[in-house]
N, C-alpha and C. Protein backbone atom coordinates (compact mmCIF):
# COMPACT_ATOMS: atom_id res chain seq x y z
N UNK A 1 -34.45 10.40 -23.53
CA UNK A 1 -35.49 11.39 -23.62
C UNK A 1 -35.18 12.49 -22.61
N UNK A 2 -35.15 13.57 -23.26
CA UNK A 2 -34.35 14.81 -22.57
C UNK A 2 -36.19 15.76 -21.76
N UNK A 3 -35.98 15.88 -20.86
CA UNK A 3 -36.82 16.83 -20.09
C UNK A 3 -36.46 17.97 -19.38
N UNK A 4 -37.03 19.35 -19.91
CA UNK A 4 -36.45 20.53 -19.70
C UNK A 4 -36.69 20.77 -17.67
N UNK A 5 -35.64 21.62 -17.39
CA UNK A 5 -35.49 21.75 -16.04
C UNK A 5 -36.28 22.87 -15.72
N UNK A 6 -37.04 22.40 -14.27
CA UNK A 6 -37.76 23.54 -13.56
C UNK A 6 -37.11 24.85 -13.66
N UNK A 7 -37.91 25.99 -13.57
CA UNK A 7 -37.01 27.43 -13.58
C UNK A 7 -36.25 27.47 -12.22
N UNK A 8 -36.74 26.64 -10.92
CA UNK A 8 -35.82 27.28 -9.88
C UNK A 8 -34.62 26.31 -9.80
N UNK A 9 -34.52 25.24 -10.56
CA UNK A 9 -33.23 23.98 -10.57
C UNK A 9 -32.26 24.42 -12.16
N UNK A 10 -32.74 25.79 -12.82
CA UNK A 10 -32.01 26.09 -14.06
C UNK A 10 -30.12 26.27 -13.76
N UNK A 11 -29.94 26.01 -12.51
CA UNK A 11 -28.77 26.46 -12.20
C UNK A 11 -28.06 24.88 -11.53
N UNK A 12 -28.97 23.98 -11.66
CA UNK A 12 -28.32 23.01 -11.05
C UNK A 12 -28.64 21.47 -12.05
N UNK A 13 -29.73 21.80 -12.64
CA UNK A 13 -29.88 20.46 -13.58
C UNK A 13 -29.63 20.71 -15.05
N UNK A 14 -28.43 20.33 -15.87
CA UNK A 14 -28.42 20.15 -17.03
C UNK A 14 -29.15 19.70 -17.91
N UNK A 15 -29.61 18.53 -17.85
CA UNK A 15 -30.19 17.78 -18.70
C UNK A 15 -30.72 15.83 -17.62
N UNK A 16 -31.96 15.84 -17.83
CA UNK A 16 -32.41 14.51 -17.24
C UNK A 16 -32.55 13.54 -18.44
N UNK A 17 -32.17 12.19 -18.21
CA UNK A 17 -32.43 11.22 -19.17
C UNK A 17 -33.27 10.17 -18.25
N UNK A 18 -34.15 9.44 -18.70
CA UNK A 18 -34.56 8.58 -17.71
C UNK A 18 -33.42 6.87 -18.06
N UNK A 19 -33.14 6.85 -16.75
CA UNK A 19 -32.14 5.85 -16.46
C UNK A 19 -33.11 4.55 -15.88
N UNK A 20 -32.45 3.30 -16.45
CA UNK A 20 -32.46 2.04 -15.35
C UNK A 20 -32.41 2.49 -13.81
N UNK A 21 -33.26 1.50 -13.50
CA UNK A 21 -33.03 1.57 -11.99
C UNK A 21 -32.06 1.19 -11.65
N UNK A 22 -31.43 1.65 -10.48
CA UNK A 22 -30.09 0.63 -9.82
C UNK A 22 -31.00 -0.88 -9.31
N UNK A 23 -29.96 -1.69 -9.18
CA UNK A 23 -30.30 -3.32 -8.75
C UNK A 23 -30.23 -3.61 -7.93
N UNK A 24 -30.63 -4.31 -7.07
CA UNK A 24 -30.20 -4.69 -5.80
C UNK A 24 -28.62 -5.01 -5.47
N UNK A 25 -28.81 -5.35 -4.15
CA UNK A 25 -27.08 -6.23 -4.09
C UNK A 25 -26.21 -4.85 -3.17
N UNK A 26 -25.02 -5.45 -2.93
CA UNK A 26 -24.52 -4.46 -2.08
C UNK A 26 -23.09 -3.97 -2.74
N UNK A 27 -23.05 -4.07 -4.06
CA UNK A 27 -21.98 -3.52 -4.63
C UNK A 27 -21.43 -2.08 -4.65
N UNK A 28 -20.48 -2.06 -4.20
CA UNK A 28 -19.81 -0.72 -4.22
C UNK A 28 -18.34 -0.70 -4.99
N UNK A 29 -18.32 0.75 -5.51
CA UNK A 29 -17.12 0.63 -6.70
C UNK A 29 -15.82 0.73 -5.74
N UNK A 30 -14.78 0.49 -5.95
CA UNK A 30 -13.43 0.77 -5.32
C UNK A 30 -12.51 0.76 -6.63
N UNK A 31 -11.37 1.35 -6.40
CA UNK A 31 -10.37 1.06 -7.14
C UNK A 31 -8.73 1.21 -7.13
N UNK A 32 -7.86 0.20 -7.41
CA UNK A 32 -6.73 0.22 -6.63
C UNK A 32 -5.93 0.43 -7.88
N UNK A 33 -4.69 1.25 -7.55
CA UNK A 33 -3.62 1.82 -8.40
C UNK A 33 -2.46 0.66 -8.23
N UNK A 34 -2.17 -0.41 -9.41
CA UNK A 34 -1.52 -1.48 -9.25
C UNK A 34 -0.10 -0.96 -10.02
N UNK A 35 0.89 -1.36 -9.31
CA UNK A 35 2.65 -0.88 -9.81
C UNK A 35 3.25 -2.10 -10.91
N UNK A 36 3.84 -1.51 -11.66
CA UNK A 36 4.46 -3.04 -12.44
C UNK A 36 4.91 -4.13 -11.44
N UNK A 37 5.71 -3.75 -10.40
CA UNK A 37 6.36 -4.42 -9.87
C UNK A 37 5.62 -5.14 -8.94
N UNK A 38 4.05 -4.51 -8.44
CA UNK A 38 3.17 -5.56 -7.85
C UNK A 38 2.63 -5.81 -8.82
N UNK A 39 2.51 -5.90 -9.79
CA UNK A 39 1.47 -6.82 -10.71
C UNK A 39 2.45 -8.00 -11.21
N UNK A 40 4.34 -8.01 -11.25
CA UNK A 40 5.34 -9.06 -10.86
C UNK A 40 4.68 -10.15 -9.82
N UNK A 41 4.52 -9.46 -8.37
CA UNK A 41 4.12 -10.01 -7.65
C UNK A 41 3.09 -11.05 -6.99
N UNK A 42 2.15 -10.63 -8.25
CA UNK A 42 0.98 -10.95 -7.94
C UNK A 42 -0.38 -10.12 -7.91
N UNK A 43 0.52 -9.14 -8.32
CA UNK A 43 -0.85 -7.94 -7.89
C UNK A 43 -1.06 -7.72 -6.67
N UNK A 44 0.09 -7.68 -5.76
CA UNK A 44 0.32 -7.44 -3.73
C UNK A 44 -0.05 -5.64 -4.14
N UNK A 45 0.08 -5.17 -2.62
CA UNK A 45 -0.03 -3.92 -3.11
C UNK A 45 1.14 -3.23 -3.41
N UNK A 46 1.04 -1.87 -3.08
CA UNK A 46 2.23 -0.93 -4.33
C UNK A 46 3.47 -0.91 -2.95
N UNK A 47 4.57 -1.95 -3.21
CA UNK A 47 6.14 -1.92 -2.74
C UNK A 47 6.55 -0.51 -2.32
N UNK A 48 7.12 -0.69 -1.03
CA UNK A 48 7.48 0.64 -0.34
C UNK A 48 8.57 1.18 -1.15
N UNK A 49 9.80 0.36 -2.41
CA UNK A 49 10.91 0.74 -2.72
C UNK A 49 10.42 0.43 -4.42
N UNK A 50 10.05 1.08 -5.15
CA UNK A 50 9.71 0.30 -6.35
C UNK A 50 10.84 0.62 -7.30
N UNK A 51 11.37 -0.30 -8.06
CA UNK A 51 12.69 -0.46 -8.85
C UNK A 51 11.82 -1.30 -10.26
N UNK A 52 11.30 -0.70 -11.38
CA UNK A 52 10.83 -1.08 -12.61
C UNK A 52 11.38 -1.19 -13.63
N UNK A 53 13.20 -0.74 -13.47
CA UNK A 53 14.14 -0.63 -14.95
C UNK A 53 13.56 -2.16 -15.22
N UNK A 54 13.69 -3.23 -15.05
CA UNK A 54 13.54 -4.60 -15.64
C UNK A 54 12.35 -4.69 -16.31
N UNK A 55 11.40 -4.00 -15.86
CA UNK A 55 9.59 -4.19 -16.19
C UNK A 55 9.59 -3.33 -17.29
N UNK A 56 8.97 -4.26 -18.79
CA UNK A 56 9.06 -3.77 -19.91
C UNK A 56 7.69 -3.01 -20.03
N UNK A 57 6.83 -3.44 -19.18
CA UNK A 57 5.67 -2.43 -19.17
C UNK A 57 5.65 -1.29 -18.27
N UNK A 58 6.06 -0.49 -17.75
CA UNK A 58 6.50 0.37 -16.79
C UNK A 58 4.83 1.84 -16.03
N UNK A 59 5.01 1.60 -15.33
CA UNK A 59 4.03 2.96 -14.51
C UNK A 59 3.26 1.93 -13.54
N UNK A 60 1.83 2.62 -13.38
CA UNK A 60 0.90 2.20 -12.65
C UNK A 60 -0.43 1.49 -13.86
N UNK A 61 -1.39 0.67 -13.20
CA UNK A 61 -2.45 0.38 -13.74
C UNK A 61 -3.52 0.52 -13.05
N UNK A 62 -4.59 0.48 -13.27
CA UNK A 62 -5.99 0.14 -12.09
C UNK A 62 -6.80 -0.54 -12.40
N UNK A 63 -7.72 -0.96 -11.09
CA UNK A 63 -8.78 -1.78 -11.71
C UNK A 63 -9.07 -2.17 -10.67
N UNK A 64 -10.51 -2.00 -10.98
CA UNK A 64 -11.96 -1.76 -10.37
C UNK A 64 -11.88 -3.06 -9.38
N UNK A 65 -12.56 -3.16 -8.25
CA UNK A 65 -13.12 -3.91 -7.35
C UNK A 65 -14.29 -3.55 -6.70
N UNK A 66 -15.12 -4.66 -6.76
CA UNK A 66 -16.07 -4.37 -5.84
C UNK A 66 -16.56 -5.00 -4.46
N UNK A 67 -16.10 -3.86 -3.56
CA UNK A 67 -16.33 -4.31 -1.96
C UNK A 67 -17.87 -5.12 -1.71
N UNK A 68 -18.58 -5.21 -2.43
CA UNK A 68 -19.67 -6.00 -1.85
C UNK A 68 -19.38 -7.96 -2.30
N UNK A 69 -19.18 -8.03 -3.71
CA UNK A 69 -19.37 -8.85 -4.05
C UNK A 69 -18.23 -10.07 -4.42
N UNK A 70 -17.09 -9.02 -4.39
CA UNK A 70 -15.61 -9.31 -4.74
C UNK A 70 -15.43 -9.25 -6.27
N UNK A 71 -16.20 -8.78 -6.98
CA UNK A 71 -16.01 -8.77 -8.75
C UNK A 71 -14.73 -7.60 -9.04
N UNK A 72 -13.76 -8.25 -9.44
CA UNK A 72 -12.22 -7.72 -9.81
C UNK A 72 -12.87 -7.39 -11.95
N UNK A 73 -12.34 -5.66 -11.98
CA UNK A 73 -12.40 -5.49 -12.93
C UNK A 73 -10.98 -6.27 -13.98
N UNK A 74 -10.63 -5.81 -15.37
CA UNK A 74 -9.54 -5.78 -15.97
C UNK A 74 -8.66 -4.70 -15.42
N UNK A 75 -7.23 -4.95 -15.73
CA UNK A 75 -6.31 -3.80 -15.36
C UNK A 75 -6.70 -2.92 -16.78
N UNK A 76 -6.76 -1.59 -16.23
CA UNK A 76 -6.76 -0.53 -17.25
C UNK A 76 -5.53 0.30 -16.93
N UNK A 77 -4.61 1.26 -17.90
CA UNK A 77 -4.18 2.04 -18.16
C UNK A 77 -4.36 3.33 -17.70
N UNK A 78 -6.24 3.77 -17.47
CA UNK A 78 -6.56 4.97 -17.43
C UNK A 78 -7.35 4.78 -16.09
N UNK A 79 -6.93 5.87 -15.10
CA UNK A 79 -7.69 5.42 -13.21
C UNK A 79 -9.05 5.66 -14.03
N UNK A 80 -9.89 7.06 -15.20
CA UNK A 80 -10.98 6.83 -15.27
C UNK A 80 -11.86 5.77 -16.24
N UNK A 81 -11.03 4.91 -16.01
CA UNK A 81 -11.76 3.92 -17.02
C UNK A 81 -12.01 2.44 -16.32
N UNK A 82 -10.70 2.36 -15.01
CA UNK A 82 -10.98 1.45 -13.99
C UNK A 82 -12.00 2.11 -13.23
N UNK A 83 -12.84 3.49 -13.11
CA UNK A 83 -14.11 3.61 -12.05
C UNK A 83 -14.98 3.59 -13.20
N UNK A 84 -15.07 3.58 -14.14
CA UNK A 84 -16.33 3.15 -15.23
C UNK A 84 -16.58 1.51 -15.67
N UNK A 85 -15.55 0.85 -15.08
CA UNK A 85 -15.70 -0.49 -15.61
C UNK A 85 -16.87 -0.79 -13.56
N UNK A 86 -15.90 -0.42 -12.50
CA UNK A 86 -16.65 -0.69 -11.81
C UNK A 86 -18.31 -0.12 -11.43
N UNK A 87 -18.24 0.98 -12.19
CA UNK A 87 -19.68 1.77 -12.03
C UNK A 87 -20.76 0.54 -12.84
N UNK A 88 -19.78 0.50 -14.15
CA UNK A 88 -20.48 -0.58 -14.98
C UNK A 88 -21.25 -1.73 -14.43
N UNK A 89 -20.41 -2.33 -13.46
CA UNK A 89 -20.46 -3.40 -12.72
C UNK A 89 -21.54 -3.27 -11.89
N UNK A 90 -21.49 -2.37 -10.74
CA UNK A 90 -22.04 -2.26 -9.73
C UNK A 90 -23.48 -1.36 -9.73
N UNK A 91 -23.62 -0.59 -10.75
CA UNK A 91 -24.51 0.50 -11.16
C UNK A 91 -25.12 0.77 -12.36
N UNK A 92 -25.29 -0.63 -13.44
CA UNK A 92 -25.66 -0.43 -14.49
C UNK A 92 -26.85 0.82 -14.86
N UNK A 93 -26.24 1.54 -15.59
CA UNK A 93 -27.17 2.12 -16.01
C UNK A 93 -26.86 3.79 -16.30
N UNK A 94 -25.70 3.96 -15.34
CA UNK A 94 -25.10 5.17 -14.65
C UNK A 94 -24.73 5.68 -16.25
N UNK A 95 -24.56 5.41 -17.02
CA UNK A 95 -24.23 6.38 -18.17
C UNK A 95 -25.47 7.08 -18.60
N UNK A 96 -26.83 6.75 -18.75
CA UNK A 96 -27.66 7.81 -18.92
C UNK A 96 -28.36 8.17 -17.39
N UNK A 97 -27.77 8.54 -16.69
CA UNK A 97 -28.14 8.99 -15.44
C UNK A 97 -28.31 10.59 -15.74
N UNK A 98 -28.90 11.63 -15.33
CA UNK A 98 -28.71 13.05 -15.62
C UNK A 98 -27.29 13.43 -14.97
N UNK A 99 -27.21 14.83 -15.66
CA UNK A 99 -25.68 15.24 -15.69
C UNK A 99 -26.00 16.49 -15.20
N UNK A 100 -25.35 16.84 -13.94
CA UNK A 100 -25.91 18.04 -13.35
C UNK A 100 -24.78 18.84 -13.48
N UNK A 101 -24.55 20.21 -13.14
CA UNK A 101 -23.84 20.91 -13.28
C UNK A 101 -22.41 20.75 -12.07
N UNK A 102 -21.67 21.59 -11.93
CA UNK A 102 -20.22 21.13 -11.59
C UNK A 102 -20.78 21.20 -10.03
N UNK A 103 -19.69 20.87 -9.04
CA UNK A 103 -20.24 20.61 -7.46
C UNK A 103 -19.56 22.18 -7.44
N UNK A 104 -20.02 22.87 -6.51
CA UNK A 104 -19.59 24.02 -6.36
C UNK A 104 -18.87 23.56 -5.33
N UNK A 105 -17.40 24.96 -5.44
CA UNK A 105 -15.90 24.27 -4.66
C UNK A 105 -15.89 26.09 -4.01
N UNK A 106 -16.49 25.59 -2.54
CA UNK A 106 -16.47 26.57 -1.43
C UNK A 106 -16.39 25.94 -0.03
N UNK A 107 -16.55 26.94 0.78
CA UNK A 107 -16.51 26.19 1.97
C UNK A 107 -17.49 26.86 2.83
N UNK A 108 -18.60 27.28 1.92
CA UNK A 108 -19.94 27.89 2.77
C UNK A 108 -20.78 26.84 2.66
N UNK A 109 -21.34 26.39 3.60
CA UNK A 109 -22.30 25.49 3.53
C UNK A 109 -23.24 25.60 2.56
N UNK A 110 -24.15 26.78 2.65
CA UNK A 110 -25.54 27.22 1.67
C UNK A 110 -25.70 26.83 0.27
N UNK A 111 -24.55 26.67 -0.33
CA UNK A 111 -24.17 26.68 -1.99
C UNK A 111 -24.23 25.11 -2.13
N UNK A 112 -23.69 24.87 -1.74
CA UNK A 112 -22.80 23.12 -1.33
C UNK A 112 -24.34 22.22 -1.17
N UNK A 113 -25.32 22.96 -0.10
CA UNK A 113 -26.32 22.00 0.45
C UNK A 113 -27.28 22.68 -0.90
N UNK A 114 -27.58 23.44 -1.48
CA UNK A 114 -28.35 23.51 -2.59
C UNK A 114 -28.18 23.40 -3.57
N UNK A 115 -27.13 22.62 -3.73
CA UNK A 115 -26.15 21.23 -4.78
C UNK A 115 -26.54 19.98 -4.41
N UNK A 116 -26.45 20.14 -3.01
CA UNK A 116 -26.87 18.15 -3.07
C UNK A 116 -28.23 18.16 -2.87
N UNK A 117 -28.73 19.30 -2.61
CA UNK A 117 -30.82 19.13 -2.94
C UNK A 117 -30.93 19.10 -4.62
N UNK A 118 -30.39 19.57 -5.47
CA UNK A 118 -30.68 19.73 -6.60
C UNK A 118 -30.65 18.28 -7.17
N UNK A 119 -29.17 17.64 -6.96
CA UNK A 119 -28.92 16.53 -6.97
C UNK A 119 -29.88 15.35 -6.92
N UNK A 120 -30.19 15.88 -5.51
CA UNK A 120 -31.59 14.83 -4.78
C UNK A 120 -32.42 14.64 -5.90
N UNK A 121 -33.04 15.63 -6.17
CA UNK A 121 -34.25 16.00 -6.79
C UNK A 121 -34.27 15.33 -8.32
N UNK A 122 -33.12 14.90 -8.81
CA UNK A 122 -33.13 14.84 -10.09
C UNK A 122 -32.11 12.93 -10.13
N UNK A 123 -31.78 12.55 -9.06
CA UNK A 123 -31.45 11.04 -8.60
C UNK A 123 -32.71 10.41 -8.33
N UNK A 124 -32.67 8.93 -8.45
CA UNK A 124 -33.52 8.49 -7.20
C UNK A 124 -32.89 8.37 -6.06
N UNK A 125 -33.56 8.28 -4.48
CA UNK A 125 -33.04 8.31 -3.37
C UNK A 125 -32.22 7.28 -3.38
N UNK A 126 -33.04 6.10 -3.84
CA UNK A 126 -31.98 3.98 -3.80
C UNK A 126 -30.75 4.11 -4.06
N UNK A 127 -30.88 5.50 -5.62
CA UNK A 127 -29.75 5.34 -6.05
C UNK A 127 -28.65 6.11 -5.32
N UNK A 128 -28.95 7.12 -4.93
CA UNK A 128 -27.75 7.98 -3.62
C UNK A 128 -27.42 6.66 -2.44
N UNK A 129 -28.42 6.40 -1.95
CA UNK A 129 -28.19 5.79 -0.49
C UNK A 129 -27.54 4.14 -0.86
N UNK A 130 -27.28 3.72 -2.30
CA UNK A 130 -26.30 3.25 -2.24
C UNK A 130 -24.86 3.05 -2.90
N UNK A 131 -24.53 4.85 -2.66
CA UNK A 131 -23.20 5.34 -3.25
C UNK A 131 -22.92 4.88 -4.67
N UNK A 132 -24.27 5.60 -5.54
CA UNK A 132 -24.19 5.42 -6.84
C UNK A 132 -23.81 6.97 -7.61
N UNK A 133 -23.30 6.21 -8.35
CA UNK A 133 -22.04 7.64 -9.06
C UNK A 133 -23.13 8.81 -9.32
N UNK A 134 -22.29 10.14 -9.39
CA UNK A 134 -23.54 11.40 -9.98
C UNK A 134 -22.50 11.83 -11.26
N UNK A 135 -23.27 11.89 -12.16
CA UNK A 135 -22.43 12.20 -13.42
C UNK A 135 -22.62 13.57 -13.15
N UNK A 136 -21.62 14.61 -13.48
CA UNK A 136 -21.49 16.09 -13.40
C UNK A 136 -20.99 16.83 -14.91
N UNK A 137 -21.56 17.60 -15.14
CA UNK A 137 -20.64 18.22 -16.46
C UNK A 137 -19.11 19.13 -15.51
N UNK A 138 -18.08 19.61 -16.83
CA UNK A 138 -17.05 20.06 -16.20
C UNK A 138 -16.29 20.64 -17.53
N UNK A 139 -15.02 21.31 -17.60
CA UNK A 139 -14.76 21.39 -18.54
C UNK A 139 -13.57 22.46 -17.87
N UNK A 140 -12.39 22.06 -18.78
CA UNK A 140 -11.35 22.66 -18.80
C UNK A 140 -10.60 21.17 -18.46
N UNK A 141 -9.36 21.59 -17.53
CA UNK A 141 -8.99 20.39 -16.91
C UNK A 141 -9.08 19.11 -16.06
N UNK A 142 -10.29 19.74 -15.42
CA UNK A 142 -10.75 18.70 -14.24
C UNK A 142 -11.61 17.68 -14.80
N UNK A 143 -10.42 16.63 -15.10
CA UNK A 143 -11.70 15.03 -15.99
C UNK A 143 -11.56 14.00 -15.07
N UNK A 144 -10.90 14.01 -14.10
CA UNK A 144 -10.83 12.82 -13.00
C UNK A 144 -12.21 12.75 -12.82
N UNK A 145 -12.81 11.17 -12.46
CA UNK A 145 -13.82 10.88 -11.45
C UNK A 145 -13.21 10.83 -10.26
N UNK A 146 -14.25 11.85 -8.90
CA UNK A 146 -13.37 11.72 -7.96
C UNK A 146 -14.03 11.10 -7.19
N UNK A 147 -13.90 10.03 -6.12
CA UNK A 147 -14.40 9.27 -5.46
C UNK A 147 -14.79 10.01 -3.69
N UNK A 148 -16.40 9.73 -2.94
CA UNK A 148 -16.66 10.48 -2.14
C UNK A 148 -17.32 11.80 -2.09
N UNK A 149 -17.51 12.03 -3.21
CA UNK A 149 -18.30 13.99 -3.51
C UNK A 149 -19.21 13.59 -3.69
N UNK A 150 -19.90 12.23 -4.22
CA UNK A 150 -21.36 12.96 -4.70
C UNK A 150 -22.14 12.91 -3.16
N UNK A 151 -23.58 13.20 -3.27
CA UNK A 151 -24.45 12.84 -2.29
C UNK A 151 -24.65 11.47 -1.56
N UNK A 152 -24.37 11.02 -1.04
CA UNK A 152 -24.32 9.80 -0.86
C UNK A 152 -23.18 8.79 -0.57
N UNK A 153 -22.53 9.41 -0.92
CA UNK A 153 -20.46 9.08 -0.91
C UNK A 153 -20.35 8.56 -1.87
N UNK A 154 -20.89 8.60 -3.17
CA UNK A 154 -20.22 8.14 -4.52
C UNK A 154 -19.44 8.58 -5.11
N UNK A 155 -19.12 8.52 -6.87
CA UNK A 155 -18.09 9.00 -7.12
C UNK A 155 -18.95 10.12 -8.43
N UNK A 156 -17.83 11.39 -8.16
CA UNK A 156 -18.32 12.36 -9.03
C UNK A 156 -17.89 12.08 -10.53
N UNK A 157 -18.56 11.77 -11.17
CA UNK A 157 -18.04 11.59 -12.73
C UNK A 157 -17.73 12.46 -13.49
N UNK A 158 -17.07 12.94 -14.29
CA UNK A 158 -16.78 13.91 -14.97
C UNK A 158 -17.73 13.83 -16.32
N UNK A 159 -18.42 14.79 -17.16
CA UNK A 159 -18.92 14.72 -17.94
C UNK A 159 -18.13 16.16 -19.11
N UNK A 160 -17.39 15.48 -19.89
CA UNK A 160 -16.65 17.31 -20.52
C UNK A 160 -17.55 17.70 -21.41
N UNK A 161 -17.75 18.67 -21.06
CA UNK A 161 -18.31 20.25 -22.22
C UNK A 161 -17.33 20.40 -23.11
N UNK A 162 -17.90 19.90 -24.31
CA UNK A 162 -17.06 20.62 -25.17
C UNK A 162 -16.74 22.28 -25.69
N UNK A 163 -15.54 22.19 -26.03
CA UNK A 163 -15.39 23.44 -26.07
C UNK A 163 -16.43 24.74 -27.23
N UNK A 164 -16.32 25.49 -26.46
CA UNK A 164 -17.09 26.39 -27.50
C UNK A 164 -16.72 26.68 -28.89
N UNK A 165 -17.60 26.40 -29.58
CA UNK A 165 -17.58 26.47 -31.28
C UNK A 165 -17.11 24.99 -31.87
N UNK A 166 -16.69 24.36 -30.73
CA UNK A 166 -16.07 23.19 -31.76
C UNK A 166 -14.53 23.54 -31.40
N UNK A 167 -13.92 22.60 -31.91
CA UNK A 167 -12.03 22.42 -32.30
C UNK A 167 -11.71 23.84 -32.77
N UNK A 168 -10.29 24.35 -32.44
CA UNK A 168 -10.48 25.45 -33.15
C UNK A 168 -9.37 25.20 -34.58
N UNK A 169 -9.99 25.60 -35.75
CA UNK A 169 -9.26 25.92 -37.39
C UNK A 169 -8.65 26.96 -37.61
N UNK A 170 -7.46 27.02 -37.43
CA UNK A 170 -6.87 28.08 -38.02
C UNK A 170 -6.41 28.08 -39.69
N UNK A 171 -6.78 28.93 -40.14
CA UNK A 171 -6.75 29.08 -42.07
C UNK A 171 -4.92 28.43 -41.79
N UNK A 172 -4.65 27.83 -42.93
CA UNK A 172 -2.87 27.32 -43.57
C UNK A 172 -2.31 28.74 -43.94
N UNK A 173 -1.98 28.88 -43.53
CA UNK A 173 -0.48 29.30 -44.01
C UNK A 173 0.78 29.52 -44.82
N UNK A 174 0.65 30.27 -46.05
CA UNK A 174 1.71 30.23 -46.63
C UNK A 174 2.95 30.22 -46.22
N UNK A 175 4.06 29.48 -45.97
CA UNK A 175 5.29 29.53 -45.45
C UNK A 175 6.67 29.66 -46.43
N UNK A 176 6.22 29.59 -47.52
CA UNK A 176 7.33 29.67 -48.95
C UNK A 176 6.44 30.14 -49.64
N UNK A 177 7.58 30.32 -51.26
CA UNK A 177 6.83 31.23 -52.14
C UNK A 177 6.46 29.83 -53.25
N UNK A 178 6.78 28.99 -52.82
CA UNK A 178 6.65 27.56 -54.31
C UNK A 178 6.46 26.44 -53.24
């Protein structure tokens, strides 16, 4: 259930959904970038010399941990899908959380602190003060969740805007005469 934003937060709240509460407990998301050659190992951490020609699965993986409780996600493929399995975990609910607009990227205080009031205003406090994710819209390239930006030291989620009009169609093309 969508509720339209005050006129003086039109610049900072997208859209509110009413969310689950966060739960108790002291879960916090983490997440570690695992190498073929430590996941050989055991899943140790990432080898100062890494040599993978032998490893038929080759790159990095991740996956979620959580510092409160010790709950180890699955290895994922994608870093943003190992901080959604742990958000999952630790923060049920965080997918209809409101989606505020992008963090503004300055280095004046004024802009920055009437981002994380807007923020405030449209979180519950429980849920900031215990480093629960802030979903953000964004759009272009920046789709990482980045860990530490939101209010509270959580992780900024990416939410993409799709592009304007939709996909773009370009009419076919005749390229021959038959």
């Amino acid at each position: 259930m969508s509720e339209p934003a005050p006129a003086h937060d039109d610049h900072i709240r997208v859209a509110i959904t009413h969310a689950d509460q966060p739960v108790g407990g002291n879960c916090r998301v983490a997440v570690r970038n695992i190498t073929a050659r430590a996941r050989r190992a055991g899943e140790g951490s990432r080898p100062s010399a890494p040599n993978d020609d032998d490893e038929p699965t080759r790159g990095s993986r991740y996956r979620s941990y959580c510092k409160g409780c010790g709950h180890a996600g699955p290895l994922q493929e994608d870093e943003n899908r190992a901080v959604e399995d742990g958000c999952d975990h630790a923060f049920p609910g965080w997918r209809s959380m409101p989606v505020v607009v992008h963090r503004p990227h300055t280095d004046k205080p004024q802009p920055l602190a009437r981002w994380k009031e807007g923020v405030r205003a449209v979180y519950p406090a429980e849920w900031l003060d215990r480093q629960g994710p802030v979903r953000e819209l964004r759009h272009g390239l920046g789709s990482r969740h980045v860990p530490g930006l939101a209010p509270g030291g959580g992780y900024l989620m990416a939410v993409m805007r799709p592009a304007p009009g939709g996909p773009m169609r370009l009419p076919a093309i005749q390229t021959s005469l038959f």
